[in-house]
PDB file of C-alpha atoms in Angstrom:
ATOM      1  CA  MET A   1     -17.794  -3.731  10.206  1.00 93.00           C
ATOM      2  CA  PRO A   2     -16.823  -5.262   6.837  1.00 96.00           C
ATOM      3  CA  TYR A   3     -14.069  -7.859   6.763  1.00 98.00           C
ATOM      4  CA  VAL A   4     -11.463  -7.534   3.994  1.00 98.00           C
ATOM      5  CA  ALA A   5      -8.858 -10.178   3.207  1.00 98.00           C
ATOM      6  CA  ILE A   6      -5.534  -9.069   1.753  1.00 98.00           C
ATOM      7  CA  VAL A   7      -3.602 -11.605  -0.320  1.00 98.00           C
ATOM      8  CA  ASP A   8      -0.095 -10.593  -1.366  1.00 98.00           C
ATOM      9  CA  ASP A   9       3.211 -12.468  -1.289  1.00 97.00           C
ATOM     10  CA  GLU A  10       5.155  -9.334  -0.262  1.00 96.00           C
ATOM     11  CA  GLU A  11       5.171  -8.911   3.520  1.00 97.00           C
ATOM     12  CA  PRO A  12       5.691  -5.104   3.524  1.00 97.00           C
ATOM     13  CA  VAL A  13       2.692  -4.696   1.204  1.00 97.00           C
ATOM     14  CA  ARG A  14       0.518  -6.936   3.409  1.00 97.00           C
ATOM     15  CA  LYS A  15       1.454  -5.022   6.548  1.00 98.00           C
ATOM     16  CA  ALA A  16       0.911  -1.596   4.991  1.00 98.00           C
ATOM     17  CA  LEU A  17      -2.454  -2.555   3.517  1.00 98.00           C
ATOM     18  CA  ARG A  18      -3.664  -4.152   6.737  1.00 98.00           C
ATOM     19  CA  ARG A  19      -2.696  -1.023   8.669  1.00 98.00           C
ATOM     20  CA  LEU A  20      -4.451   1.221   6.124  1.00 98.00           C
ATOM     21  CA  LEU A  21      -7.663  -0.803   6.110  1.00 98.00           C
ATOM     22  CA  ARG A  22      -7.829  -1.077   9.889  1.00 98.00           C
ATOM     23  CA  ALA A  23      -7.197   2.668  10.252  1.00 98.00           C
ATOM     24  CA  SER A  24     -10.098   3.173   7.840  1.00 97.00           C
ATOM     25  CA  GLY A  25     -12.489   1.233  10.054  1.00 97.00           C
ATOM     26  CA  LEU A  26     -12.392  -2.137   8.307  1.00 98.00           C
ATOM     27  CA  GLN A  27     -11.538  -5.515   9.752  1.00 98.00           C
ATOM     28  CA  ALA A  28      -8.583  -6.894   7.810  1.00 98.00           C
ATOM     29  CA  ASP A  29      -6.395  -9.972   7.779  1.00 98.00           C
ATOM     30  CA  ALA A  30      -3.505 -10.637   5.426  1.00 98.00           C
ATOM     31  CA  TYR A  31      -2.341 -13.852   3.767  1.00 98.00           C
ATOM     32  CA  PRO A  32       0.970 -14.572   2.006  1.00 98.00           C
ATOM     33  CA  SER A  33      -0.458 -16.971  -0.586  1.00 98.00           C
ATOM     34  CA  GLY A  34      -3.614 -17.825  -2.436  1.00 97.00           C
ATOM     35  CA  SER A  35      -3.776 -21.310  -0.955  1.00 97.00           C
ATOM     36  CA  GLU A  36      -3.492 -20.021   2.637  1.00 97.00           C
ATOM     37  CA  PHE A  37      -6.186 -17.456   1.945  1.00 97.00           C
ATOM     38  CA  LEU A  38      -8.561 -20.022   0.403  1.00 96.00           C
ATOM     39  CA  GLN A  39      -8.172 -22.320   3.421  1.00 96.00           C
ATOM     40  CA  ALA A  40      -8.937 -19.447   5.807  1.00 96.00           C
ATOM     41  CA  ALA A  41     -11.817 -18.162   3.657  1.00 95.00           C
ATOM     42  CA  ALA A  42     -13.545 -21.531   3.944  1.00 92.00           C
ATOM     43  CA  GLN A  43     -13.798 -20.869   7.697  1.00 94.00           C
ATOM     44  CA  ARG A  44     -14.329 -17.104   7.621  1.00 94.00           C
ATOM     45  CA  PRO A  45     -15.504 -15.764   4.260  1.00 95.00           C
ATOM     46  CA  PRO A  46     -14.438 -12.164   3.667  1.00 97.00           C
ATOM     47  CA  ASP A  47     -16.762  -9.415   2.488  1.00 96.00           C
ATOM     48  CA  CYS A  48     -14.110  -8.259  -0.003  1.00 98.00           C
ATOM     49  CA  VAL A  49     -10.655  -9.397  -1.147  1.00 98.00           C
ATOM     50  CA  VAL A  50      -7.649  -7.288  -2.129  1.00 98.00           C
ATOM     51  CA  LEU A  51      -5.665  -9.707  -4.274  1.00 98.00           C
ATOM     52  CA  ASP A  52      -2.203  -9.439  -5.813  1.00 98.00           C
ATOM     53  CA  LEU A  53      -2.178 -10.672  -9.394  1.00 97.00           C
ATOM     54  CA  HIS A  54       1.407 -11.993  -9.549  1.00 95.00           C
ATOM     55  CA  MET A  55       2.324 -14.336  -6.694  1.00 95.00           C
ATOM     56  CA  GLY A  56       4.328 -17.514  -6.346  1.00 89.00           C
ATOM     57  CA  GLY A  57       2.213 -20.660  -6.292  1.00 92.00           C
ATOM     58  CA  MET A  58      -1.356 -19.767  -7.206  1.00 95.00           C
ATOM     59  CA  SER A  59      -1.654 -16.565  -9.192  1.00 96.00           C
ATOM     60  CA  GLY A  60      -4.224 -13.967  -8.294  1.00 97.00           C
ATOM     61  CA  LEU A  61      -6.183 -14.896 -11.419  1.00 96.00           C
ATOM     62  CA  GLN A  62      -6.302 -18.539 -10.309  1.00 96.00           C
ATOM     63  CA  VAL A  63      -7.537 -17.476  -6.857  1.00 97.00           C
ATOM     64  CA  LEU A  64     -10.139 -15.191  -8.437  1.00 97.00           C
ATOM     65  CA  ARG A  65     -11.434 -18.001 -10.635  1.00 95.00           C
ATOM     66  CA  LYS A  66     -11.545 -20.360  -7.650  1.00 95.00           C
ATOM     67  CA  LEU A  67     -13.541 -17.804  -5.649  1.00 94.00           C
ATOM     68  CA  ARG A  68     -16.059 -17.460  -8.489  1.00 91.00           C
ATOM     69  CA  THR A  69     -16.886 -21.174  -8.210  1.00 90.00           C
ATOM     70  CA  SER A  70     -17.484 -21.027  -4.442  1.00 84.00           C
ATOM     71  CA  ALA A  71     -20.870 -20.529  -2.800  1.00 81.00           C
ATOM     72  CA  HIS A  72     -19.689 -17.274  -1.212  1.00 81.00           C
ATOM     73  CA  HIS A  73     -17.878 -15.226  -3.822  1.00 89.00           C
ATOM     74  CA  PRO A  74     -16.852 -11.852  -2.431  1.00 95.00           C
ATOM     75  CA  PRO A  75     -15.931  -8.923  -4.649  1.00 96.00           C
ATOM     76  CA  VAL A  76     -12.236  -8.841  -5.549  1.00 97.00           C
ATOM     77  CA  VAL A  77      -9.981  -5.842  -6.070  1.00 98.00           C
ATOM     78  CA  ILE A  78      -6.917  -6.901  -8.065  1.00 98.00           C
ATOM     79  CA  ILE A  79      -3.636  -5.121  -7.391  1.00 98.00           C
ATOM     80  CA  THR A  80      -0.509  -5.476  -9.511  1.00 96.00           C
ATOM     81  CA  ALA A  81       2.803  -3.866 -10.310  1.00 93.00           C
ATOM     82  CA  HIS A  82       2.406  -4.977 -13.928  1.00 88.00           C
ATOM     83  CA  ASP A  83      -0.556  -3.311 -15.598  1.00 84.00           C
ATOM     84  CA  GLU A  84      -0.804  -5.415 -18.739  1.00 89.00           C
ATOM     85  CA  PRO A  85      -3.934  -4.904 -20.879  1.00 92.00           C
ATOM     86  CA  GLU A  86      -4.397  -8.661 -21.383  1.00 94.00           C
ATOM     87  CA  ALA A  87      -4.214  -9.352 -17.635  1.00 93.00           C
ATOM     88  CA  ARG A  88      -6.607  -6.493 -16.906  1.00 94.00           C
ATOM     89  CA  GLU A  89      -9.108  -7.919 -19.417  1.00 96.00           C
ATOM     90  CA  GLU A  90      -8.758 -11.481 -18.069  1.00 95.00           C
ATOM     91  CA  CYS A  91      -9.386 -10.261 -14.523  1.00 95.00           C
ATOM     92  CA  ARG A  92     -12.432  -8.248 -15.547  1.00 95.00           C
ATOM     93  CA  ALA A  93     -13.792 -11.245 -17.480  1.00 96.00           C
ATOM     94  CA  ALA A  94     -13.251 -13.408 -14.388  1.00 95.00           C
ATOM     95  CA  GLY A  95     -15.308 -10.974 -12.304  1.00 94.00           C
ATOM     96  CA  ALA A  96     -12.812  -8.603 -10.654  1.00 97.00           C
ATOM     97  CA  ALA A  97     -14.528  -5.529  -9.217  1.00 97.00           C
ATOM     98  CA  ALA A  98     -11.463  -3.334  -9.811  1.00 97.00           C
ATOM     99  CA  PHE A  99      -7.919  -3.509 -11.140  1.00 97.00           C
ATOM    100  CA  LEU A 100      -5.350  -1.158  -9.553  1.00 97.00           C
ATOM    101  CA  ARG A 101      -1.673  -0.620 -10.226  1.00 96.00           C
ATOM    102  CA  LYS A 102       1.047  -0.583  -7.553  1.00 95.00           C
ATOM    103  CA  PRO A 103       2.229   1.585  -6.008  1.00 94.00           C
ATOM    104  CA  LEU A 104      -1.311   2.026  -4.796  1.00 96.00           C
ATOM    105  CA  ASP A 105      -3.033   5.325  -4.291  1.00 97.00           C
ATOM    106  CA  GLU A 106      -4.641   4.814  -0.867  1.00 97.00           C
ATOM    107  CA  ARG A 107      -7.759   6.814  -1.722  1.00 97.00           C
ATOM    108  CA  LEU A 108      -8.315   4.874  -4.974  1.00 98.00           C
ATOM    109  CA  LEU A 109      -7.958   1.577  -3.106  1.00 98.00           C
ATOM    110  CA  LEU A 110     -10.368   2.586  -0.355  1.00 98.00           C
ATOM    111  CA  ASN A 111     -12.859   3.869  -2.944  1.00 98.00           C
ATOM    112  CA  ALA A 112     -12.586   0.605  -4.916  1.00 98.00           C
ATOM    113  CA  ILE A 113     -13.210  -1.444  -1.759  1.00 98.00           C
ATOM    114  CA  SER A 114     -16.155   0.744  -0.777  1.00 97.00           C
ATOM    115  CA  ALA A 115     -17.692   0.483  -4.257  1.00 97.00           C
ATOM    116  CA  ALA A 116     -17.178  -3.295  -4.311  1.00 97.00           C
ATOM    117  CA  LEU A 117     -18.802  -3.692  -0.877  1.00 96.00           C
ATOM    118  CA  SER A 118     -21.744  -1.492  -1.914  1.00 95.00           C
ATOM    119  CA  ALA A 119     -22.282  -3.397  -5.156  1.00 91.00           C
ATOM    120  CA  ALA A 120     -22.127  -6.732  -3.340  1.00 89.00           C
ATOM    121  CA  SER A 121     -24.609  -5.474  -0.745  1.00 86.00           C
ATOM    122  CA  GLN A 122     -27.033  -4.421  -3.500  1.00 83.00           C
ATOM    123  CA  THR A 123     -26.695  -7.803  -5.208  1.00 74.00           C
ATOM    124  CA  ARG A 124     -27.533  -9.711  -2.008  1.00 65.00           C
ATOM    125  CA  ARG A 125     -30.779  -7.765  -1.449  1.00 59.00           C
TER     126      ARG A 125
END
């Protein structure tokens, strides 16, 4: 069962996403900050990350870039309430698998996670 990490500084968003992913048959844990997530990921690397772009402390883009320099770099689905073309392009250039706008369409999110997991699985073969 794939393990997905959720990183978002809004508690209601974390709870709702964790519930959705678990109901969809995925293992999921949620983290309130990029730094907390990165510490946990060093111990238990996720298969995919759902990452908020705008957070206090480390931004989602900073976390994404940090993940890209690690030995285990899972696919990342960026979520944001602010769909700015420049941010979208920066995230894609940094390796984001998908970029979705809040409020999230559950089906789009689940499809993005599934596609990211499939692509990562193909890459590892």
